[in-house]
Coordinates of C-alpha atoms in Angstrom, one line a residue:
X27 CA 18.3 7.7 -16.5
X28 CA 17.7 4.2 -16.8
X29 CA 13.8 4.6 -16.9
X30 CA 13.9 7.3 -19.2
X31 CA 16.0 5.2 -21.2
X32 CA 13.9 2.3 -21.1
X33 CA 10.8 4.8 -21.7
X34 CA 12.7 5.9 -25.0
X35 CA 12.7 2.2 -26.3
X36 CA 9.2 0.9 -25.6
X37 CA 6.9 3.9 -25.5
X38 CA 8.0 6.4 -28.2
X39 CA 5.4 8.2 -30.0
X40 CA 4.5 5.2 -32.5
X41 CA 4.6 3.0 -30.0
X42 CA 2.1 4.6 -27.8
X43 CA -0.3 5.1 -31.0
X44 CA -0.2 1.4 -31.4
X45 CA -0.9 0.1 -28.2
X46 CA -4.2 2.8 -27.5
X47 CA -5.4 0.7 -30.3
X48 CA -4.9 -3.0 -28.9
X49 CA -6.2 -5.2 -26.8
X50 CA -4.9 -4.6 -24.2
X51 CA -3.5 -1.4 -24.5
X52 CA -0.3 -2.3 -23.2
X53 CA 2.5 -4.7 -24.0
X54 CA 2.8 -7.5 -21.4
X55 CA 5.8 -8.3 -22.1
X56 CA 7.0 -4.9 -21.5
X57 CA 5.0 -4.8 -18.3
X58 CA 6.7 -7.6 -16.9
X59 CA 10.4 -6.4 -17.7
X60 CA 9.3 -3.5 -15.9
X61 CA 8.7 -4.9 -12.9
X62 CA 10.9 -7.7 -13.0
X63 CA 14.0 -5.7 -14.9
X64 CA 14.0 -2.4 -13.6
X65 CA 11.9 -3.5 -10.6
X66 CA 9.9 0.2 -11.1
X67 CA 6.8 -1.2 -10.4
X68 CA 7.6 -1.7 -7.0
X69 CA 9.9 0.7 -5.8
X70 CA 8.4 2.1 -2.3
X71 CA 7.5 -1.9 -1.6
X72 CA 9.6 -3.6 1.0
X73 CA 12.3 -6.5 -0.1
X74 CA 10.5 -8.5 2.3
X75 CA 7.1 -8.2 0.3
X76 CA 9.1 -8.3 -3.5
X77 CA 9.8 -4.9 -3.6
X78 CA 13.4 -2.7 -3.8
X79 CA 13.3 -1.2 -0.5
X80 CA 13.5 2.4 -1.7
X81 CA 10.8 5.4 -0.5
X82 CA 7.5 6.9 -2.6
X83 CA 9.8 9.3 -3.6
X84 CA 12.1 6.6 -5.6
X85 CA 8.4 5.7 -7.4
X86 CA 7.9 9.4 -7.6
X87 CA 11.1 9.8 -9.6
X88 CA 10.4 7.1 -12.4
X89 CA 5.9 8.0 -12.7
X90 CA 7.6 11.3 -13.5
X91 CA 9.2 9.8 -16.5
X92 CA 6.3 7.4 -17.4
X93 CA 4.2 10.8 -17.5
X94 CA 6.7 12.3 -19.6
X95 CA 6.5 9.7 -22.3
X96 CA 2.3 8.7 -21.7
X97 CA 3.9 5.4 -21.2
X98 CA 1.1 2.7 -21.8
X99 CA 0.3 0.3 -19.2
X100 CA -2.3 -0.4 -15.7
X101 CA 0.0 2.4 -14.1
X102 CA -3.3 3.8 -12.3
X103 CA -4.6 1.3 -11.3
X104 CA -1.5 -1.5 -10.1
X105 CA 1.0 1.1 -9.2
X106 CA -0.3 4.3 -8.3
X107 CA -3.5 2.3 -5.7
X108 CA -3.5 -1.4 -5.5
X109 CA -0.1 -1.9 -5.0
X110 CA 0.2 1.4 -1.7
X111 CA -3.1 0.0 -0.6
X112 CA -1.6 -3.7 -0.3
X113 CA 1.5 -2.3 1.3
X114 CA -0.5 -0.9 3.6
X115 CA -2.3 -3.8 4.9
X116 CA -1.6 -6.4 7.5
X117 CA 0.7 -9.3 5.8
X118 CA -1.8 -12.2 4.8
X119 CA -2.0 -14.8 2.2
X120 CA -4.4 -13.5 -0.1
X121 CA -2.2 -10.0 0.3
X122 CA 1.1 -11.6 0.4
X123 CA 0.8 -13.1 -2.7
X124 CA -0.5 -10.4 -4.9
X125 CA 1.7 -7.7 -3.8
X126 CA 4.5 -9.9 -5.7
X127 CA 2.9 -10.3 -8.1
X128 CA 1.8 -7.1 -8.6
X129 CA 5.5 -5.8 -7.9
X130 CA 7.1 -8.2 -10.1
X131 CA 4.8 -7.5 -13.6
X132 CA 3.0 -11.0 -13.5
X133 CA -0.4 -9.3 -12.5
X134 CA -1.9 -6.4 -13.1
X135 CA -4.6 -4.7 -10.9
X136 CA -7.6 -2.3 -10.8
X137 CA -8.8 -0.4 -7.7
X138 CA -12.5 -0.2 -7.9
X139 CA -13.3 2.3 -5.2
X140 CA -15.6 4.7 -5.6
X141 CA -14.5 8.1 -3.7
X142 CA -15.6 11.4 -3.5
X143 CA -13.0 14.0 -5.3
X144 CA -10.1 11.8 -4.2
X145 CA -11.5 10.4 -0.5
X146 CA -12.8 7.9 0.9
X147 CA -16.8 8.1 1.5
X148 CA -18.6 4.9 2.5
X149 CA -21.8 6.6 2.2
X150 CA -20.5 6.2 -1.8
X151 CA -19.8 2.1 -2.1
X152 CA -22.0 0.5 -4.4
X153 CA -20.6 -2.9 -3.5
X154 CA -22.4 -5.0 -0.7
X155 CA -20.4 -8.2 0.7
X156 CA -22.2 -11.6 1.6
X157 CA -20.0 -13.7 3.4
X158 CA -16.8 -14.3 0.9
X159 CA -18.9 -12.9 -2.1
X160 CA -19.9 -8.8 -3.2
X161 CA -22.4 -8.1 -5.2
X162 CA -22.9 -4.3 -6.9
X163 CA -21.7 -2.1 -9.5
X164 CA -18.4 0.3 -9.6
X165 CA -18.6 2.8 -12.6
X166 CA -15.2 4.2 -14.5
X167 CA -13.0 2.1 -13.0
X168 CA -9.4 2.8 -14.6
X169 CA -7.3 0.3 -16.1
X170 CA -10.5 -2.5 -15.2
X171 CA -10.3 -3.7 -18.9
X172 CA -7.7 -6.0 -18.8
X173 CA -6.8 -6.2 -15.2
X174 CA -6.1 -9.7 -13.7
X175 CA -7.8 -8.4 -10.0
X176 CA -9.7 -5.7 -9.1
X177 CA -9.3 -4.6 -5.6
X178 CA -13.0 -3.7 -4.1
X179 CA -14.5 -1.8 -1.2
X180 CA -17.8 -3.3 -0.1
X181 CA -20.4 -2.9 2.8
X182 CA -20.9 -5.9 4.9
X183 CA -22.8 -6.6 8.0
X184 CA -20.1 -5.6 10.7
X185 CA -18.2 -2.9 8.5
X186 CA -16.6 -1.9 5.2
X187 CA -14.1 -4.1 3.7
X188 CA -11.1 -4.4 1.3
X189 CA -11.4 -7.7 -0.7
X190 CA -8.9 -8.5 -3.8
X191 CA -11.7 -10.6 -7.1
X192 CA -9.9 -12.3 -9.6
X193 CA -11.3 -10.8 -12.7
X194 CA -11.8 -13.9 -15.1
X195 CA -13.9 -15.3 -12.3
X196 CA -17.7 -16.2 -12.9
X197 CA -19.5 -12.9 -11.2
X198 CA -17.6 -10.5 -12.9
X199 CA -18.9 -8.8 -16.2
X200 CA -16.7 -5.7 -17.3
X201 CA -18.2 -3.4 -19.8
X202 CA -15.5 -1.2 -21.7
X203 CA -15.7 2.3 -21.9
X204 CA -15.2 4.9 -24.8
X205 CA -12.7 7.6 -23.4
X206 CA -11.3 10.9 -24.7
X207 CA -7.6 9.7 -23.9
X208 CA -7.3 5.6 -25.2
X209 CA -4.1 5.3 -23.7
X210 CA -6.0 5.2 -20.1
X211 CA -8.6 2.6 -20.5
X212 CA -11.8 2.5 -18.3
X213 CA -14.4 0.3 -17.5
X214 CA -17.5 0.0 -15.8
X215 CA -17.6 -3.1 -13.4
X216 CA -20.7 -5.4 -12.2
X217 CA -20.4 -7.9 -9.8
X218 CA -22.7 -10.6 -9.2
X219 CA -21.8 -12.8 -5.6
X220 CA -18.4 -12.8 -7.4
X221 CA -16.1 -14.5 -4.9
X222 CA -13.5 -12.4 -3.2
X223 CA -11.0 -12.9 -0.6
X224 CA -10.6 -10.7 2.1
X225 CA -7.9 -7.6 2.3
X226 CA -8.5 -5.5 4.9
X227 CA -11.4 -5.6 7.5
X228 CA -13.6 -3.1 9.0
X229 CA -11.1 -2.4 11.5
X230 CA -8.3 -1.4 9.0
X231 CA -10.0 -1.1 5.6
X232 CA -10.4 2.7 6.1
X233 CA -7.1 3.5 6.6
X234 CA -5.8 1.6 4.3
X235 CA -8.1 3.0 1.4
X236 CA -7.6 6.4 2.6
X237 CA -3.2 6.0 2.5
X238 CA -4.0 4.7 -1.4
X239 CA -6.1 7.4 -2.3
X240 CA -3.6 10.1 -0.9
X241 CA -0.9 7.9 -2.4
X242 CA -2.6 7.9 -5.9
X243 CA -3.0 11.8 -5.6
X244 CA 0.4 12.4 -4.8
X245 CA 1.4 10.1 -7.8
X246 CA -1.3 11.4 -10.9
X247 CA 0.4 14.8 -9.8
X248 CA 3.8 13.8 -10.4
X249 CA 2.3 11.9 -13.6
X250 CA 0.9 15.6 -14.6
X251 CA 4.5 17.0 -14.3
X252 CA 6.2 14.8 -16.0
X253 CA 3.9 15.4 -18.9
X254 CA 3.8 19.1 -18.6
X255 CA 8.3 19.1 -18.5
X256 CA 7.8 17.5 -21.8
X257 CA 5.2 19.7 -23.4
X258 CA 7.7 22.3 -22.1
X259 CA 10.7 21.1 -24.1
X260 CA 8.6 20.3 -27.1
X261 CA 7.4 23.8 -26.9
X262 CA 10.5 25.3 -26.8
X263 CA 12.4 23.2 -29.3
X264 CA 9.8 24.5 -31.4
X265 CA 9.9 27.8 -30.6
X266 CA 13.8 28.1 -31.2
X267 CA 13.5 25.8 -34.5
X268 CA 10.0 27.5 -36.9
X269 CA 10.6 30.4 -38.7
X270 CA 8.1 33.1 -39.3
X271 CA 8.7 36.8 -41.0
X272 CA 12.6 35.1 -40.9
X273 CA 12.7 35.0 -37.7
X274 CA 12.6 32.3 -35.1
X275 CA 8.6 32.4 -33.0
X276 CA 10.6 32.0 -30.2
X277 CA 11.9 35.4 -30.6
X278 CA 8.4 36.9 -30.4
X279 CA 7.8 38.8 -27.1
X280 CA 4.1 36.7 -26.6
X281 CA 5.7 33.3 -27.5
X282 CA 8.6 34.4 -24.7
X283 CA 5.8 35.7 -22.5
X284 CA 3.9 32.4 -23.0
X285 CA 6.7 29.7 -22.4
X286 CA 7.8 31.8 -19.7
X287 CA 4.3 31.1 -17.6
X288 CA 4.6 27.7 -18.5
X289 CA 7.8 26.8 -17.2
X290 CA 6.6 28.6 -14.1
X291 CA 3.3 26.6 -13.9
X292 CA 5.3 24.2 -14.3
X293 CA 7.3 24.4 -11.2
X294 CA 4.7 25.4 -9.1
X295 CA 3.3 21.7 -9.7
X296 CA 6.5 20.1 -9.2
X297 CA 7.2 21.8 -5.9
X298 CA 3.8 21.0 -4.7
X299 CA 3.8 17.6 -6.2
X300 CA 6.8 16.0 -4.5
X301 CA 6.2 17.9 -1.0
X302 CA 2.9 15.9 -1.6
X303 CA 5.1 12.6 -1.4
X304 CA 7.6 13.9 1.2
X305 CA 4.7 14.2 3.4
X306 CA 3.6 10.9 2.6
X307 CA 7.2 9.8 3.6
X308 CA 8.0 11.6 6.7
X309 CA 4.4 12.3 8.0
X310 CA 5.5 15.6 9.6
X311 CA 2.6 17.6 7.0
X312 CA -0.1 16.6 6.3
X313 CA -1.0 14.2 3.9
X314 CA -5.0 15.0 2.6
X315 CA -4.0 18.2 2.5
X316 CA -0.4 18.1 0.6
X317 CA -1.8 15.8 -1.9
X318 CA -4.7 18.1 -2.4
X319 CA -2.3 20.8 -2.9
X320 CA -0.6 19.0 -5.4
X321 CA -3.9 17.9 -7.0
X322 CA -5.0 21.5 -7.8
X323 CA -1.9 22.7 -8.9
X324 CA -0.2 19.6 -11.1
X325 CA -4.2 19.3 -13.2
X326 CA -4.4 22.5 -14.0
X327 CA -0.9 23.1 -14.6
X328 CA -0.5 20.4 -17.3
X329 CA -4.2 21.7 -18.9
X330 CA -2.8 24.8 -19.6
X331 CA 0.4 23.9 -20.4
X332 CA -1.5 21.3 -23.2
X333 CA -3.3 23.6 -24.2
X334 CA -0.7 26.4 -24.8
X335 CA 1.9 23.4 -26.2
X336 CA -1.2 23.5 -29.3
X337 CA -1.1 27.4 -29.3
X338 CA 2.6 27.2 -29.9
X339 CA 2.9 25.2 -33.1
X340 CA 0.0 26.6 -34.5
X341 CA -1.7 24.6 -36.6
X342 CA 0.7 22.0 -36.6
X343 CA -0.9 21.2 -33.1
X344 CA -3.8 20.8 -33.7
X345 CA -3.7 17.8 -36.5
X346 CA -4.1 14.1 -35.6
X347 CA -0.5 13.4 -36.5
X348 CA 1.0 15.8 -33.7
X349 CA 1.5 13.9 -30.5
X350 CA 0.3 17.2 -28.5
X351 CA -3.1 16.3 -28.6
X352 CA -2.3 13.4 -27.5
X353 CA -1.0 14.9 -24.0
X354 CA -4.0 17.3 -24.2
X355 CA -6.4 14.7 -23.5
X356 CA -4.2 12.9 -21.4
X357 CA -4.7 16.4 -19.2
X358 CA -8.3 16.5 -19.5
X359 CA -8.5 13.0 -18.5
X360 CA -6.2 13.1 -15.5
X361 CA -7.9 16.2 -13.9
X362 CA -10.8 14.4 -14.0
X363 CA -9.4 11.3 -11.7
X364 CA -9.5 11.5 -8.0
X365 CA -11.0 14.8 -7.8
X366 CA -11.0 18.0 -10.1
X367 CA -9.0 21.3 -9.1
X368 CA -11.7 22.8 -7.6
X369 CA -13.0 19.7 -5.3
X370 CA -9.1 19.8 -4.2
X371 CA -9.2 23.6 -3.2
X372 CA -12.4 23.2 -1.8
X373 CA -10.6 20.4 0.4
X374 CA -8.1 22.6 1.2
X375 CA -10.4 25.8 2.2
X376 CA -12.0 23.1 4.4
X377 CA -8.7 21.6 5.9
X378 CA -7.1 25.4 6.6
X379 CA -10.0 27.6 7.3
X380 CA -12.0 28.7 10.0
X381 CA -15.5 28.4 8.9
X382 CA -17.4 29.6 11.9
X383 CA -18.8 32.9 10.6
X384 CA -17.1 36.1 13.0
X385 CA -20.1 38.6 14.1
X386 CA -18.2 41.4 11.4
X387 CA -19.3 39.0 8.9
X388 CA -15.6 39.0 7.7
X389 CA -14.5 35.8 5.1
X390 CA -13.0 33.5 7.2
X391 CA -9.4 33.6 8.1
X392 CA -6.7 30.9 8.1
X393 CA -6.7 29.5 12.0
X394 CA -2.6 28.7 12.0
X395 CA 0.4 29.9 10.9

């Protein structure tokens, strides 16, 4: 209640269209007061590292109401992966002090990580590391606009690494990016022998980049139903308030028939989403493949949710002035981050199949209960 009171104050509909328009696209000052205030930025983070003490599903339970609102802000990038992927590592200075940061609204942070459809490849790093500098470029980095560190995985001599770049350091040239939804800013990154201080080392850095990957997963989808719930509402507010033939649309057997597979898209995602953190809690399922479950689901569940949000208010919808197109190409965006739909289902065919071929050339079958 209290986020989605705070939500209601600083990232109505105006506010929103402002700040996609700024530089940065976010308020600072709001930033801050949300970490330092409602300590929301933080919320799976230990009290011992800055944090509240609570579990990824506490953060689950306030991303869903920043996705209901498209609240503006390095959400992606700080709280969804830098901030798990700190958490994760062994306690150090260099970690130790940006996690609080981080956690507390002072700093914001980008993860520039290249995966492949929402894991971890190190045949895909473009960053090399020589001694304590990197050297390479990281493409579509989100939320790398106006971030005060970027958090980079690089190729040394003995192993990949997780190193932490302060961003307005010499080395570092960030190019923005024009994107279909400008309330998530992108960038592409270059370093050149930017200095960097170690994270994570060869030994760890895997792990820990894998946990924030399934982490960020787990947390877009919650995003994604958070802004389908309100496309839901909106819908049906709609539906019960425009008159047509003096009647309300909403009375319509295909508006009824439409809503109705929207609310249960809609649930789908949301049961799929938070077993996707629960996992990530308790570690009794697994976690690549509940987030990836969750991933499939939650993106196409809020596309056609967006989309069908338009196809209720008519034309309405389809103007500049309505805020649904606004949550249409936050959906487009979003199933585009950390692996589409159809990389996610081909993760989970992978993960639950049996692929060796059986002599009847039957498909292959699931190998467990």
């Amino acid at each position: 209640t209290a986020v989605r009171k705070f939500c209601a104050e600083n990232f109505d509909e105006a506010t929103v269209r402002r700040l996609m328009e700024s530089e940065p696209r976010f308020d600072p000052t709001v930033w801050r007061r949300l970490g330092s205030e409602l300590g929301v930025l933080g919320m799976s983070v230990s009290e011992a590292d800055g944090g509240v003490g609570g579990s990824l599903i506490d953060q689950a339970v306030a991303v869903e109401e920043f996705g209901s609102t498209l609240a503006c802000g390095p959400l992606f990038g700080t709280v969804y992966l830098a901030i798990p992927a700190l958490a994760a590592c062994g306690s150090g200075p260099a970690r130790d002090e940006l996690l609080a940061a981080l956690v507390e609204g002072q700093r914001t942070a980008a993860f520039a990580v290249t995966d492949s459809a929402g894991a971890f490849d190190t045949s895909a790093l473009t960053v090399t590391a020589d001694g304590d500098t990197l050297t390479g470029t990281v493409q579509w980095v989100v939320d790398a606009d106006a971030a005060d560190e970027l958090i980079v995985a690089a190729t040394g001599s003995d192993g990949v690494g997780l190193y932490v770049v302060d961003a307005s350091t010499a080395g570092v040239q960030r190019t923005p990016l024009i994107t279909m939804d400008l309330t998530r800013p992108q960038a592409t990154v270059v370093l050149t022998r930017a200095p960097a201080r170690l994270l994570a080392g060869p030994a760890d850095a895997e792990r820990v980049i894998t946990h924030a990957l399934q982490v960020g997963a787990a947390l877009l989808a919650v995003e994604q139903v958070g802004a389908a719930q309100h496309l839901l509402d909106l819908s049906v507010d709609y539906a019960k308030s425009r008159l047509q033939f003096g009647r309300q649309i909403g009375s319509f057997q295909a508006i009824k028939h439409k809503l109705a597979d929207m609310l249960v898209d809609l649930e789908h995602a949301r049961s799929a989403a938070y077993h996707a953190v629960w996992a990530l809690v308790h570690g009794t399922d697994d976690p690549a493949l509940a987030a990836s479950i969750a991933q499939a689901l939650s993106s196409d569940a809020l596309q056609r949710i967006a989309s069908d949000t338009i196809q209720v208010h008519g034309g309405i919808g389809f103007t500049w002035e309505h805020r649904a197109h606004l949550y249409f190409k936050r959906a487009a965006t979003d199933a585009a981050l950390l692996g589409s739909a159809e990389q996610h289902r081909a993760r989970v065919a992978d993960l639950v199949l049996d692929t060796a071929v059986a002599h009847s050339g039957a498909v292959p079958v699931a190998t467990g209960t």
